[in-house]
Amino acid sequence: MAYLLGGKILKIYIYPLGGISKFRFDLNISMFKEFLVLISGPIFQFIAYLILIKIMKNTIKLITIYHYSILLFNLLPIYPLDGGKLLNLFLSLFTSYKKSLILSISISMIITILILVYGLINDIRSNIIIFIFLIYKIIIEYKQINYIYEKFLLERYLKNYNFKKGIIVNNINKLRRGKRHLIKIDGKYYYEKEILEKKYKKC
């Protein structure tokens, strides 16, 4: 799906608990396109599950356990799982791109810590390493928020996106996905390109 929608496929990793595809998209791509890419993994997994239970009838119970375990884990609202990216996409409908990143990563950390504490209290040791690893990944994502947002802004400066809806904001940190902006500063209105041009020409 990523390939069909214009993404560049970088790598495909195969792990015991499933696979991860790494691909490159603009951060300013259509949210609908990103939604299609994110749900394609779970949809394909469900199709694979239906095929496997037809051809491996002696292990239906085991396949079903693996299928739902991986599916539910991947859809947890935790970055960088698909569920965490879907959460970020949902938050982007209501708030700025930068704020949606901060909120989704903060929610991810809270949920991961709660699950980890639950596992420690109930001695579910099999999940502890996984969720410690997720906390590590979330911390890395948090440290990259400013870098990601700079990339988001730079894309908008370098490329001409044809967004139909426009809104007025009072700060360059409040830019939203899928929208063009007028930025109000000291009672004057500026197109976002004007502000971005001043910002990056200094560099």
C-alpha atoms as a PDB file:
ATOM      1  CA  MET A   1       0.000   0.000   0.000  1.00  0.00           C
ATOM      2  CA  ALA A   2       2.854   2.364   0.843  1.00  0.00           C
ATOM      3  CA  TYR A   3       4.398   1.658  -2.559  1.00  0.00           C
ATOM      4  CA  LEU A   4       1.088   2.165  -4.397  1.00  0.00           C
ATOM      5  CA  LEU A   5       0.597   5.535  -2.682  1.00  0.00           C
ATOM      6  CA  GLY A   6       4.025   6.810  -3.673  1.00  0.00           C
ATOM      7  CA  GLY A   7       6.123   5.857  -0.667  1.00  0.00           C
ATOM      8  CA  LYS A   8       9.731   4.725  -0.981  1.00  0.00           C
ATOM      9  CA  ILE A   9      10.333   1.305   0.566  1.00  0.00           C
ATOM     10  CA  LEU A  10      13.598   1.370   2.546  1.00  0.00           C
ATOM     11  CA  LYS A  11      13.771  -1.946   4.424  1.00  0.00           C
ATOM     12  CA  ILE A  12      11.628  -4.867   5.540  1.00  0.00           C
ATOM     13  CA  TYR A  13      12.521  -6.480   8.858  1.00  0.00           C
ATOM     14  CA  ILE A  14      11.276  -9.969   9.805  1.00  0.00           C
ATOM     15  CA  TYR A  15      11.034 -10.688  13.548  1.00  0.00           C
ATOM     16  CA  PRO A  16       9.645 -13.670  15.504  1.00  0.00           C
ATOM     17  CA  LEU A  17       6.555 -11.603  16.387  1.00  0.00           C
ATOM     18  CA  GLY A  18       6.003 -10.271  12.867  1.00  0.00           C
ATOM     19  CA  GLY A  19       7.495  -7.913  10.327  1.00  0.00           C
ATOM     20  CA  ILE A  20       8.154  -4.183  10.092  1.00  0.00           C
ATOM     21  CA  SER A  21       8.309  -2.264   6.836  1.00  0.00           C
ATOM     22  CA  LYS A  22      10.294   0.972   6.821  1.00  0.00           C
ATOM     23  CA  PHE A  23       9.304   3.425   4.124  1.00  0.00           C
ATOM     24  CA  ARG A  24       9.649   7.117   3.429  1.00  0.00           C
ATOM     25  CA  PHE A  25       6.723   9.491   2.982  1.00  0.00           C
ATOM     26  CA  ASP A  26       6.421  13.238   3.257  1.00  0.00           C
ATOM     27  CA  LEU A  27       5.180  14.196   6.723  1.00  0.00           C
ATOM     28  CA  ASN A  28       2.627  16.357   4.914  1.00  0.00           C
ATOM     29  CA  ILE A  29       0.995  13.572   2.931  1.00  0.00           C
ATOM     30  CA  SER A  30      -2.770  13.240   3.020  1.00  0.00           C
ATOM     31  CA  MET A  31      -3.953  11.893   6.374  1.00  0.00           C
ATOM     32  CA  PHE A  32      -6.294   9.559   4.492  1.00  0.00           C
ATOM     33  CA  LYS A  33      -3.324   8.048   2.618  1.00  0.00           C
ATOM     34  CA  GLU A  34      -1.455   7.540   5.879  1.00  0.00           C
ATOM     35  CA  PHE A  35      -4.557   5.921   7.385  1.00  0.00           C
ATOM     36  CA  LEU A  36      -4.719   3.477   4.439  1.00  0.00           C
ATOM     37  CA  VAL A  37      -1.063   2.531   4.930  1.00  0.00           C
ATOM     38  CA  LEU A  38      -1.485   2.030   8.691  1.00  0.00           C
ATOM     39  CA  ILE A  39      -4.553  -0.206   8.444  1.00  0.00           C
ATOM     40  CA  SER A  40      -3.118  -2.252   5.565  1.00  0.00           C
ATOM     41  CA  GLY A  41      -0.823  -4.181   7.929  1.00  0.00           C
ATOM     42  CA  PRO A  42      -3.630  -5.428  10.203  1.00  0.00           C
ATOM     43  CA  ILE A  43      -5.863  -6.137   7.173  1.00  0.00           C
ATOM     44  CA  PHE A  44      -3.155  -8.200   5.483  1.00  0.00           C
ATOM     45  CA  GLN A  45      -2.494 -10.056   8.736  1.00  0.00           C
ATOM     46  CA  PHE A  46      -6.186 -10.938   9.011  1.00  0.00           C
ATOM     47  CA  ILE A  47      -6.203 -12.201   5.403  1.00  0.00           C
ATOM     48  CA  ALA A  48      -3.077 -14.276   6.120  1.00  0.00           C
ATOM     49  CA  TYR A  49      -4.778 -15.657   9.240  1.00  0.00           C
ATOM     50  CA  LEU A  50      -7.830 -16.780   7.216  1.00  0.00           C
ATOM     51  CA  ILE A  51      -5.559 -18.512   4.688  1.00  0.00           C
ATOM     52  CA  LEU A  52      -3.437 -20.216   7.362  1.00  0.00           C
ATOM     53  CA  ILE A  53      -6.388 -21.696   9.253  1.00  0.00           C
ATOM     54  CA  LYS A  54      -7.622 -23.179   5.979  1.00  0.00           C
ATOM     55  CA  ILE A  55      -4.344 -24.874   5.060  1.00  0.00           C
ATOM     56  CA  MET A  56      -3.073 -25.701   8.588  1.00  0.00           C
ATOM     57  CA  LYS A  57      -6.214 -27.083  10.198  1.00  0.00           C
ATOM     58  CA  ASN A  58      -4.310 -29.055  12.848  1.00  0.00           C
ATOM     59  CA  THR A  59      -2.916 -25.889  14.426  1.00  0.00           C
ATOM     60  CA  ILE A  60      -5.928 -23.542  14.214  1.00  0.00           C
ATOM     61  CA  LYS A  61      -5.925 -22.857  17.960  1.00  0.00           C
ATOM     62  CA  LEU A  62      -2.212 -21.959  18.044  1.00  0.00           C
ATOM     63  CA  ILE A  63      -2.475 -19.775  14.904  1.00  0.00           C
ATOM     64  CA  THR A  64      -5.507 -17.995  16.379  1.00  0.00           C
ATOM     65  CA  ILE A  65      -3.648 -17.225  19.631  1.00  0.00           C
ATOM     66  CA  TYR A  66      -0.646 -15.838  17.715  1.00  0.00           C
ATOM     67  CA  HIS A  67      -2.851 -13.869  15.346  1.00  0.00           C
ATOM     68  CA  TYR A  68      -4.875 -12.047  17.982  1.00  0.00           C
ATOM     69  CA  SER A  69      -1.859 -11.547  20.271  1.00  0.00           C
ATOM     70  CA  ILE A  70       0.150  -9.825  17.532  1.00  0.00           C
ATOM     71  CA  LEU A  71      -2.872  -7.915  16.204  1.00  0.00           C
ATOM     72  CA  LEU A  72      -3.920  -6.516  19.583  1.00  0.00           C
ATOM     73  CA  PHE A  73      -0.324  -5.725  20.556  1.00  0.00           C
ATOM     74  CA  ASN A  74       0.286  -3.822  17.317  1.00  0.00           C
ATOM     75  CA  LEU A  75      -2.927  -1.809  17.763  1.00  0.00           C
ATOM     76  CA  LEU A  76      -2.073  -0.635  21.277  1.00  0.00           C
ATOM     77  CA  PRO A  77      -2.006   3.201  21.317  1.00  0.00           C
ATOM     78  CA  ILE A  78       1.751   3.193  21.886  1.00  0.00           C
ATOM     79  CA  TYR A  79       4.374   4.814  19.662  1.00  0.00           C
ATOM     80  CA  PRO A  80       5.932   3.511  17.424  1.00  0.00           C
ATOM     81  CA  LEU A  81       3.331   0.742  17.004  1.00  0.00           C
ATOM     82  CA  ASP A  82       0.620   1.216  14.368  1.00  0.00           C
ATOM     83  CA  GLY A  83      -1.869   1.920  17.151  1.00  0.00           C
ATOM     84  CA  GLY A  84       0.295   4.809  18.360  1.00  0.00           C
ATOM     85  CA  LYS A  85       0.533   6.217  14.837  1.00  0.00           C
ATOM     86  CA  LEU A  86      -3.236   5.921  14.433  1.00  0.00           C
ATOM     87  CA  LEU A  87      -3.624   7.812  17.732  1.00  0.00           C
ATOM     88  CA  ASN A  88      -1.345  10.564  16.412  1.00  0.00           C
ATOM     89  CA  LEU A  89      -3.364  10.707  13.189  1.00  0.00           C
ATOM     90  CA  PHE A  90      -6.600  11.009  15.166  1.00  0.00           C
ATOM     91  CA  LEU A  91      -5.202  13.795  17.369  1.00  0.00           C
ATOM     92  CA  SER A  92      -4.005  15.630  14.248  1.00  0.00           C
ATOM     93  CA  LEU A  93      -7.654  16.101  13.264  1.00  0.00           C
ATOM     94  CA  PHE A  94      -8.165  18.390  16.267  1.00  0.00           C
ATOM     95  CA  THR A  95      -4.854  20.031  17.052  1.00  0.00           C
ATOM     96  CA  SER A  96      -1.510  21.147  15.621  1.00  0.00           C
ATOM     97  CA  TYR A  97       0.972  18.622  14.277  1.00  0.00           C
ATOM     98  CA  LYS A  98       3.535  19.366  16.982  1.00  0.00           C
ATOM     99  CA  LYS A  99       0.975  19.104  19.784  1.00  0.00           C
ATOM    100  CA  SER A 100      -0.373  15.838  18.374  1.00  0.00           C
ATOM    101  CA  LEU A 101       3.164  14.416  18.491  1.00  0.00           C
ATOM    102  CA  ILE A 102       3.658  15.521  22.109  1.00  0.00           C
ATOM    103  CA  LEU A 103       0.249  14.176  23.187  1.00  0.00           C
ATOM    104  CA  SER A 104       0.539  10.823  21.414  1.00  0.00           C
ATOM    105  CA  ILE A 105       4.050  10.195  22.774  1.00  0.00           C
ATOM    106  CA  SER A 106       2.978  11.228  26.297  1.00  0.00           C
ATOM    107  CA  ILE A 107      -0.070   8.929  26.155  1.00  0.00           C
ATOM    108  CA  SER A 108       2.175   6.146  24.829  1.00  0.00           C
ATOM    109  CA  MET A 109       4.529   6.506  27.788  1.00  0.00           C
ATOM    110  CA  ILE A 110       1.695   6.480  30.353  1.00  0.00           C
ATOM    111  CA  ILE A 111       0.053   3.380  28.849  1.00  0.00           C
ATOM    112  CA  THR A 112       3.378   1.533  28.521  1.00  0.00           C
ATOM    113  CA  ILE A 113       4.349   2.235  32.141  1.00  0.00           C
ATOM    114  CA  LEU A 114       0.902   1.121  33.376  1.00  0.00           C
ATOM    115  CA  ILE A 115       1.154  -2.155  31.430  1.00  0.00           C
ATOM    116  CA  LEU A 116       4.714  -2.693  32.670  1.00  0.00           C
ATOM    117  CA  VAL A 117       3.669  -2.097  36.313  1.00  0.00           C
ATOM    118  CA  TYR A 118       0.724  -4.484  35.843  1.00  0.00           C
ATOM    119  CA  GLY A 119       3.119  -7.126  34.463  1.00  0.00           C
ATOM    120  CA  LEU A 120       5.516  -6.688  37.387  1.00  0.00           C
ATOM    121  CA  ILE A 121       2.722  -6.902  39.990  1.00  0.00           C
ATOM    122  CA  ASN A 122       1.249 -10.022  38.385  1.00  0.00           C
ATOM    123  CA  ASP A 123       4.640 -11.583  37.584  1.00  0.00           C
ATOM    124  CA  ILE A 124       4.012 -11.644  33.810  1.00  0.00           C
ATOM    125  CA  ARG A 125       7.705 -11.743  32.965  1.00  0.00           C
ATOM    126  CA  SER A 126       7.304 -12.526  29.270  1.00  0.00           C
ATOM    127  CA  ASN A 127       6.060  -8.979  28.587  1.00  0.00           C
ATOM    128  CA  ILE A 128       8.531  -7.043  30.729  1.00  0.00           C
ATOM    129  CA  ILE A 129      11.406  -6.949  28.213  1.00  0.00           C
ATOM    130  CA  ILE A 130       9.059  -5.935  25.388  1.00  0.00           C
ATOM    131  CA  PHE A 131       7.599  -3.001  27.303  1.00  0.00           C
ATOM    132  CA  ILE A 132      10.986  -1.841  28.609  1.00  0.00           C
ATOM    133  CA  PHE A 133      12.113  -1.796  24.978  1.00  0.00           C
ATOM    134  CA  LEU A 134       8.993   0.219  24.056  1.00  0.00           C
ATOM    135  CA  ILE A 135       9.769   2.772  26.790  1.00  0.00           C
ATOM    136  CA  TYR A 136      13.256   3.112  25.291  1.00  0.00           C
ATOM    137  CA  LYS A 137      11.748   3.683  21.808  1.00  0.00           C
ATOM    138  CA  ILE A 138       9.251   6.224  23.161  1.00  0.00           C
ATOM    139  CA  ILE A 139      12.053   8.204  24.836  1.00  0.00           C
ATOM    140  CA  ILE A 140      13.911   8.309  21.500  1.00  0.00           C
ATOM    141  CA  GLU A 141      10.735   9.520  19.734  1.00  0.00           C
ATOM    142  CA  TYR A 142      10.255  12.213  22.386  1.00  0.00           C
ATOM    143  CA  LYS A 143      13.793  13.501  21.893  1.00  0.00           C
ATOM    144  CA  GLN A 144      13.151  13.756  18.143  1.00  0.00           C
ATOM    145  CA  ILE A 145       9.941  15.821  18.314  1.00  0.00           C
ATOM    146  CA  ASN A 146      11.645  19.124  17.460  1.00  0.00           C
ATOM    147  CA  TYR A 147      13.605  17.495  14.635  1.00  0.00           C
ATOM    148  CA  ILE A 148      10.437  15.910  13.195  1.00  0.00           C
ATOM    149  CA  TYR A 149       8.588  19.223  13.390  1.00  0.00           C
ATOM    150  CA  GLU A 150      11.456  21.033  11.659  1.00  0.00           C
ATOM    151  CA  LYS A 151      11.250  18.464   8.874  1.00  0.00           C
ATOM    152  CA  PHE A 152       7.478  19.047   8.700  1.00  0.00           C
ATOM    153  CA  LEU A 153       8.043  22.815   8.311  1.00  0.00           C
ATOM    154  CA  LEU A 154      10.904  22.433   5.831  1.00  0.00           C
ATOM    155  CA  GLU A 155       8.754  20.245   3.586  1.00  0.00           C
ATOM    156  CA  ARG A 156       6.101  22.958   3.547  1.00  0.00           C
ATOM    157  CA  TYR A 157       8.729  25.557   2.648  1.00  0.00           C
ATOM    158  CA  LEU A 158      10.345  23.534  -0.146  1.00  0.00           C
ATOM    159  CA  LYS A 159       7.217  22.024  -1.708  1.00  0.00           C
ATOM    160  CA  ASN A 160       3.951  23.460  -2.953  1.00  0.00           C
ATOM    161  CA  TYR A 161       1.172  21.504  -1.275  1.00  0.00           C
ATOM    162  CA  ASN A 162      -2.313  22.293  -2.524  1.00  0.00           C
ATOM    163  CA  PHE A 163      -4.307  22.183   0.711  1.00  0.00           C
ATOM    164  CA  LYS A 164      -7.928  23.234   0.257  1.00  0.00           C
ATOM    165  CA  LYS A 165      -8.813  24.324   3.795  1.00  0.00           C
ATOM    166  CA  GLY A 166      -7.163  27.266   5.502  1.00  0.00           C
ATOM    167  CA  ILE A 167      -7.040  28.456   9.117  1.00  0.00           C
ATOM    168  CA  ILE A 168      -5.560  31.376  11.075  1.00  0.00           C
ATOM    169  CA  VAL A 169      -2.952  30.701  13.773  1.00  0.00           C
ATOM    170  CA  ASN A 170      -0.796  32.995  15.890  1.00  0.00           C
ATOM    171  CA  ASN A 171       2.335  30.868  16.082  1.00  0.00           C
ATOM    172  CA  ILE A 172       4.433  28.827  13.663  1.00  0.00           C
ATOM    173  CA  ASN A 173       4.306  25.929  16.146  1.00  0.00           C
ATOM    174  CA  LYS A 174       0.541  25.649  15.629  1.00  0.00           C
ATOM    175  CA  LEU A 175       0.581  24.562  11.995  1.00  0.00           C
ATOM    176  CA  ARG A 176      -1.722  21.649  11.235  1.00  0.00           C
ATOM    177  CA  ARG A 177      -1.635  18.792   8.779  1.00  0.00           C
ATOM    178  CA  GLY A 178      -3.652  19.111   5.600  1.00  0.00           C
ATOM    179  CA  LYS A 179      -4.263  22.847   5.993  1.00  0.00           C
ATOM    180  CA  ARG A 180      -2.797  26.109   4.723  1.00  0.00           C
ATOM    181  CA  HIS A 181      -2.303  28.898   7.214  1.00  0.00           C
ATOM    182  CA  LEU A 182      -2.426  32.598   7.756  1.00  0.00           C
ATOM    183  CA  ILE A 183      -0.205  33.525  10.684  1.00  0.00           C
ATOM    184  CA  LYS A 184      -1.241  36.531  12.773  1.00  0.00           C
ATOM    185  CA  ILE A 185       1.698  38.360  14.363  1.00  0.00           C
ATOM    186  CA  ASP A 186       1.294  41.742  16.107  1.00  0.00           C
ATOM    187  CA  GLY A 187      -2.035  42.356  14.389  1.00  0.00           C
ATOM    188  CA  LYS A 188      -0.679  41.622  10.901  1.00  0.00           C
ATOM    189  CA  TYR A 189      -1.390  38.561   8.765  1.00  0.00           C
ATOM    190  CA  TYR A 190       1.280  36.630   6.895  1.00  0.00           C
ATOM    191  CA  TYR A 191       1.128  33.615   4.600  1.00  0.00           C
ATOM    192  CA  GLU A 192       2.965  30.672   6.113  1.00  0.00           C
ATOM    193  CA  LYS A 193       5.391  30.692   3.146  1.00  0.00           C
ATOM    194  CA  GLU A 194       6.455  34.218   4.109  1.00  0.00           C
ATOM    195  CA  ILE A 195       7.239  33.180   7.677  1.00  0.00           C
ATOM    196  CA  LEU A 196       8.992  29.997   6.580  1.00  0.00           C
ATOM    197  CA  GLU A 197      11.027  31.891   4.021  1.00  0.00           C
ATOM    198  CA  LYS A 198      12.279  34.282   6.723  1.00  0.00           C
ATOM    199  CA  LYS A 199      13.036  31.333   9.003  1.00  0.00           C
ATOM    200  CA  TYR A 200      15.050  29.277   6.486  1.00  0.00           C
ATOM    201  CA  LYS A 201      16.739  32.131   4.630  1.00  0.00           C
ATOM    202  CA  LYS A 202      18.531  32.923   7.890  1.00  0.00           C
ATOM    203  CA  CYS A 203      20.006  29.445   7.691  1.00  0.00           C
END
